[in-house]
Amino acid sequence: MRLLHTSDWHLGRSFHGASLLEEQAAALARIIELAREAEVDAVVIAGDLYDRTIPPAEAVLLFNDTLAQLRQDGAAVVAIAGNHDSHVRVSIYDPLLAAFGVTIRGDVRRADQPVLVQPRRGGTPVAIYPLPYLEPAVDGPWLARGPEGDSAAPTRLRHEDVTRLALGRIRRDREGRPDHHAVLVAHTFVAGGQTSESERELTLGNVDRVSVEAFAGFDYVALGHLHG
C-alpha cells in the first residue's frame, strides 16, 4: 500500500497579519501532484487542518478543493481533527463524505471504526484508524466507561491515560480483523519528539506527553502535532 502521510496544514494561518493562503495553496498543489505521481492509495492528514476553530472562508474553500482533487485522482482521504480544529465543525459531514472516500473524523466515539482501504496493486487490506486529538477532561469520562456504562477513571487523567483508553477500544476492533494491516492516525505529543518554534504550548510540564510504547502493535502510526 502507498500512503502519503501529511499533517498540520494550519490553513488560514497568518504571519504578522499577512495571509499565508497563497503559500499554503502552492504547498497543497504539490501534495496533489505527489499523490498523483506516486498513485497513492490514501492521503492522511493527521490533524490541525485549520489554524483556528472558525477558519476564514477562503481556507475552507481551499481545503474542500484539495480533497476533491485528491479523490478525483483516486486516493482515499483520511483526516482527523487536531487541537486547533473544531471537532464538530470539521467532521459534521463525516458520515456522508465517507461514502465518497473522504473521512474527516472528529468524534472519538468512532475511533474504533476504521477506514478500510484495498491497495490498488492488490495485497492485504489496510484498516486505518482515525483517532482525533483528545482532551482528557472532555473525552476521558466517556473513554473510561466499561461495557456496563460504569466509570472507574481517575479524577485527573493525563494525555497518556486517555490515549491508552482509546487505543484499547481500537485494539478490540483489530482482534476481529486478523487479515488486515493496521494504521493509526493520531494528533499528540509523543515523548522524545522535538518541538519547533511554530508550535504553541498546550500544557505546563509533561502532562501532554504520550509514551512511544502506547502505540505498540500497529503497522504504522501517522502522527501530527509536532511540526518536525
Tab-separated table of C-alpha atoms in Angstrom:
chain	number	residue	atom	x	y	z
A	1	MET	CA	0.000	0.000	0.000
A	2	ARG	CA	1.180	3.522	-0.767
A	3	LEU	CA	0.317	6.055	1.936
A	4	LEU	CA	1.056	9.794	1.788
A	5	HIS	CA	1.312	10.986	5.386
A	6	THR	CA	0.779	14.722	5.927
A	7	SER	CA	-0.272	16.783	8.933
A	8	ASP	CA	-0.700	20.266	10.392
A	9	TRP	CA	-1.869	22.125	7.303
A	10	HIS	CA	-2.997	25.043	9.531
A	11	LEU	CA	-4.988	26.561	6.689
A	12	GLY	CA	-5.933	30.166	7.327
A	13	ARG	CA	-2.812	30.989	9.309
A	14	SER	CA	-1.289	34.445	9.015
A	15	PHE	CA	2.226	35.731	9.655
A	16	HIS	CA	2.410	39.135	11.344
A	17	GLY	CA	-1.012	39.943	9.922
A	18	ALA	CA	-0.245	38.769	6.389
A	19	SER	CA	-2.253	35.836	4.997
A	20	LEU	CA	-0.285	32.709	4.079
A	21	LEU	CA	-3.074	31.299	1.929
A	22	GLU	CA	-1.185	31.714	-1.346
A	23	GLU	CA	1.827	29.823	0.008
A	24	GLN	CA	-0.424	27.160	1.506
A	25	ALA	CA	-2.215	26.715	-1.828
A	26	ALA	CA	1.152	26.125	-3.502
A	27	ALA	CA	2.069	23.513	-0.876
A	28	LEU	CA	-1.239	21.690	-1.304
A	29	ALA	CA	-0.834	21.729	-5.080
A	30	ARG	CA	2.459	19.911	-4.558
A	31	ILE	CA	0.756	17.347	-2.304
A	32	ILE	CA	-1.821	16.714	-5.040
A	33	GLU	CA	0.992	16.319	-7.561
A	34	LEU	CA	2.896	13.873	-5.346
A	35	ALA	CA	-0.208	11.781	-4.712
A	36	ARG	CA	-0.935	11.631	-8.431
A	37	GLU	CA	2.635	10.801	-9.464
A	38	ALA	CA	3.008	8.039	-6.877
A	39	GLU	CA	-0.538	6.725	-7.377
A	40	VAL	CA	-1.029	6.592	-3.619
A	41	ASP	CA	-3.891	4.606	-2.137
A	42	ALA	CA	-4.597	7.018	0.719
A	43	VAL	CA	-3.642	10.526	1.828
A	44	VAL	CA	-3.571	11.015	5.598
A	45	ILE	CA	-3.937	14.406	7.312
A	46	ALA	CA	-3.011	13.889	10.954
A	47	GLY	CA	-4.779	16.878	12.485
A	48	ASP	CA	-4.748	20.688	12.580
A	49	LEU	CA	-6.466	21.001	9.241
A	50	TYR	CA	-7.090	24.659	10.041
A	51	ASP	CA	-5.244	27.167	12.213
A	52	ARG	CA	-8.299	28.060	14.312
A	53	THR	CA	-11.691	26.661	15.176
A	54	ILE	CA	-13.533	29.086	12.874
A	55	PRO	CA	-11.311	29.386	9.791
A	56	PRO	CA	-11.749	32.025	7.074
A	57	ALA	CA	-13.990	31.069	4.162
A	58	GLU	CA	-11.055	31.099	1.728
A	59	ALA	CA	-9.260	28.462	3.794
A	60	VAL	CA	-12.346	26.227	3.842
A	61	LEU	CA	-12.684	26.511	0.054
A	62	LEU	CA	-9.004	25.623	-0.431
A	63	PHE	CA	-9.396	22.588	1.828
A	64	ASN	CA	-12.513	21.394	0.000
A	65	ASP	CA	-10.957	21.870	-3.436
A	66	THR	CA	-7.827	19.965	-2.390
A	67	LEU	CA	-9.799	16.990	-1.073
A	68	ALA	CA	-11.933	16.903	-4.217
A	69	GLN	CA	-8.819	16.809	-6.405
A	70	LEU	CA	-7.209	14.053	-4.349
A	71	ARG	CA	-10.334	11.926	-4.663
A	72	GLN	CA	-10.603	12.609	-8.377
A	73	ASP	CA	-7.083	11.227	-8.749
A	74	GLY	CA	-8.100	8.039	-6.945
A	75	ALA	CA	-6.724	8.439	-3.417
A	76	ALA	CA	-8.831	7.873	-0.328
A	77	VAL	CA	-8.535	10.740	2.186
A	78	VAL	CA	-8.378	10.133	5.943
A	79	ALA	CA	-8.179	13.206	8.185
A	80	ILE	CA	-8.611	13.870	11.899
A	81	ALA	CA	-9.306	16.953	13.988
A	82	GLY	CA	-6.319	18.444	15.808
A	83	ASN	CA	-6.156	20.743	18.805
A	84	HIS	CA	-6.588	23.800	16.542
A	85	ASP	CA	-9.747	22.441	14.899
A	86	SER	CA	-13.360	22.444	15.973
A	87	HIS	CA	-14.056	18.717	16.223
A	88	VAL	CA	-17.741	19.242	15.462
A	89	ARG	CA	-17.328	21.669	12.577
A	90	VAL	CA	-14.662	19.799	10.603
A	91	SER	CA	-16.389	16.432	10.913
A	92	ILE	CA	-20.047	17.430	10.615
A	93	TYR	CA	-20.410	15.672	7.238
A	94	ASP	CA	-18.107	12.734	8.013
A	95	PRO	CA	-20.823	10.025	7.773
A	96	LEU	CA	-21.899	11.385	4.388
A	97	LEU	CA	-18.428	12.015	2.954
A	98	ALA	CA	-17.239	8.542	3.976
A	99	ALA	CA	-19.449	7.069	1.263
A	100	PHE	CA	-17.354	9.017	-1.268
A	101	GLY	CA	-13.938	8.023	0.053
A	102	VAL	CA	-13.301	11.015	2.340
A	103	THR	CA	-13.108	10.630	6.127
A	104	ILE	CA	-12.778	13.625	8.464
A	105	ARG	CA	-13.030	12.216	11.974
A	106	GLY	CA	-13.605	14.439	14.982
A	107	ASP	CA	-15.700	12.154	17.208
A	108	VAL	CA	-13.572	9.944	19.454
A	109	ARG	CA	-16.557	7.634	19.915
A	110	ARG	CA	-15.969	6.450	16.351
A	111	ALA	CA	-12.206	5.960	16.684
A	112	ASP	CA	-12.621	2.172	16.640
A	113	GLN	CA	-14.454	2.344	13.306
A	114	PRO	CA	-11.637	2.063	10.756
A	115	VAL	CA	-11.462	3.194	7.158
A	116	LEU	CA	-10.860	0.047	5.112
A	117	VAL	CA	-8.608	0.567	2.095
A	118	GLN	CA	-7.857	-2.054	-0.543
A	119	PRO	CA	-4.491	-1.293	-2.213
A	120	ARG	CA	-4.751	-0.624	-5.947
A	121	ARG	CA	-1.950	-3.059	-6.654
A	122	GLY	CA	-3.533	-5.851	-4.645
A	123	GLY	CA	-2.407	-7.288	-1.350
A	124	THR	CA	-3.654	-7.298	2.203
A	125	PRO	CA	-6.421	-4.801	3.097
A	126	VAL	CA	-5.457	-1.945	5.409
A	127	ALA	CA	-7.556	-0.706	8.337
A	128	ILE	CA	-6.839	2.975	9.024
A	129	TYR	CA	-7.994	4.084	12.481
A	130	PRO	CA	-8.554	7.874	12.746
A	131	LEU	CA	-8.060	8.992	16.371
A	132	PRO	CA	-8.736	12.754	16.749
A	133	TYR	CA	-6.973	14.954	19.271
A	134	LEU	CA	-8.072	14.037	22.784
A	135	GLU	CA	-8.948	16.435	25.595
A	136	PRO	CA	-8.502	14.463	28.850
A	137	ALA	CA	-11.173	16.378	30.783
A	138	VAL	CA	-13.693	16.129	27.933
A	139	ASP	CA	-13.032	12.701	26.410
A	140	GLY	CA	-11.734	10.872	29.468
A	141	PRO	CA	-15.050	10.188	31.240
A	142	TRP	CA	-16.574	8.578	28.132
A	143	LEU	CA	-13.454	6.584	27.274
A	144	ALA	CA	-13.233	5.234	30.818
A	145	ARG	CA	-16.721	3.757	30.754
A	146	GLY	CA	-16.810	-0.010	30.739
A	147	PRO	CA	-19.243	-2.281	28.858
A	148	GLU	CA	-21.901	-1.687	31.510
A	149	GLY	CA	-21.528	2.090	31.411
A	150	ASP	CA	-19.576	2.226	34.672
A	151	SER	CA	-16.632	4.596	35.016
A	152	ALA	CA	-13.547	3.750	37.005
A	153	ALA	CA	-11.409	6.600	35.677
A	154	PRO	CA	-9.087	8.539	37.982
A	155	THR	CA	-10.217	12.039	38.789
A	156	ARG	CA	-7.354	13.611	36.817
A	157	LEU	CA	-6.473	11.965	33.526
A	158	ARG	CA	-3.351	12.679	31.513
A	159	HIS	CA	-2.987	12.515	27.732
A	160	GLU	CA	-1.227	9.186	28.230
A	161	ASP	CA	-4.269	7.828	30.084
A	162	VAL	CA	-6.923	8.867	27.572
A	163	THR	CA	-4.770	7.757	24.632
A	164	ARG	CA	-4.332	4.287	26.108
A	165	LEU	CA	-8.074	4.056	26.809
A	166	ALA	CA	-8.875	4.963	23.202
A	167	LEU	CA	-6.255	2.557	21.848
A	168	GLY	CA	-7.739	-0.210	23.974
A	169	ARG	CA	-11.044	0.191	22.136
A	170	ILE	CA	-9.250	0.239	18.794
A	171	ARG	CA	-7.290	-2.911	19.610
A	172	ARG	CA	-10.507	-4.746	20.452
A	173	ASP	CA	-11.749	-3.953	16.939
A	174	ARG	CA	-8.407	-5.063	15.492
A	175	GLU	CA	-8.843	-8.507	17.024
A	176	GLY	CA	-11.739	-9.091	14.637
A	177	ARG	CA	-9.627	-8.152	11.596
A	178	PRO	CA	-6.657	-10.555	11.678
A	179	ASP	CA	-6.196	-10.325	7.903
A	180	HIS	CA	-5.848	-6.520	7.869
A	181	HIS	CA	-2.736	-4.430	8.333
A	182	ALA	CA	-3.407	-1.564	10.771
A	183	VAL	CA	-2.517	2.122	10.518
A	184	LEU	CA	-3.230	4.568	13.353
A	185	VAL	CA	-3.680	8.292	12.696
A	186	ALA	CA	-3.241	10.442	15.827
A	187	HIS	CA	-2.550	14.030	16.844
A	188	THR	CA	-0.493	14.067	20.014
A	189	PHE	CA	2.878	14.869	21.577
A	190	VAL	CA	4.864	11.631	21.732
A	191	ALA	CA	7.663	11.586	24.314
A	192	GLY	CA	11.052	12.052	22.694
A	193	GLY	CA	9.713	14.201	19.863
A	194	GLN	CA	11.382	17.529	19.127
A	195	THR	CA	9.432	20.770	19.330
A	196	SER	CA	9.850	23.727	16.976
A	197	GLU	CA	9.162	27.471	17.110
A	198	SER	CA	5.983	27.167	15.022
A	199	GLU	CA	4.125	25.155	17.666
A	200	ARG	CA	2.159	26.562	20.583
A	201	GLU	CA	2.493	25.267	24.121
A	202	LEU	CA	-0.604	23.365	25.264
A	203	THR	CA	0.271	22.460	28.833
A	204	LEU	CA	2.771	23.031	31.604
A	205	GLY	CA	5.243	20.303	32.433
A	206	ASN	CA	4.987	16.978	30.627
A	207	VAL	CA	1.342	16.042	31.221
A	208	ASP	CA	0.656	16.178	27.460
A	209	ARG	CA	3.325	13.572	26.642
A	210	VAL	CA	2.359	10.100	25.407
A	211	SER	CA	4.904	7.286	25.502
A	212	VAL	CA	6.016	5.530	22.335
A	213	GLU	CA	5.104	2.211	23.934
A	214	ALA	CA	1.422	3.170	23.955
A	215	PHE	CA	1.336	2.669	20.166
A	216	ALA	CA	2.742	-0.861	20.097
A	217	GLY	CA	1.139	-3.316	17.707
A	218	PHE	CA	0.332	-1.071	14.749
A	219	ASP	CA	1.997	-1.491	11.383
A	220	TYR	CA	2.336	2.284	11.004
A	221	VAL	CA	1.484	5.268	13.206
A	222	ALA	CA	0.825	8.524	11.316
A	223	LEU	CA	1.341	11.303	13.856
A	224	GLY	CA	0.592	15.001	13.793
A	225	HIS	CA	1.094	17.949	16.182
A	226	LEU	CA	4.919	18.255	16.266
A	227	HIS	CA	5.798	20.092	13.071
A	228	GLY	CA	9.216	18.489	12.639
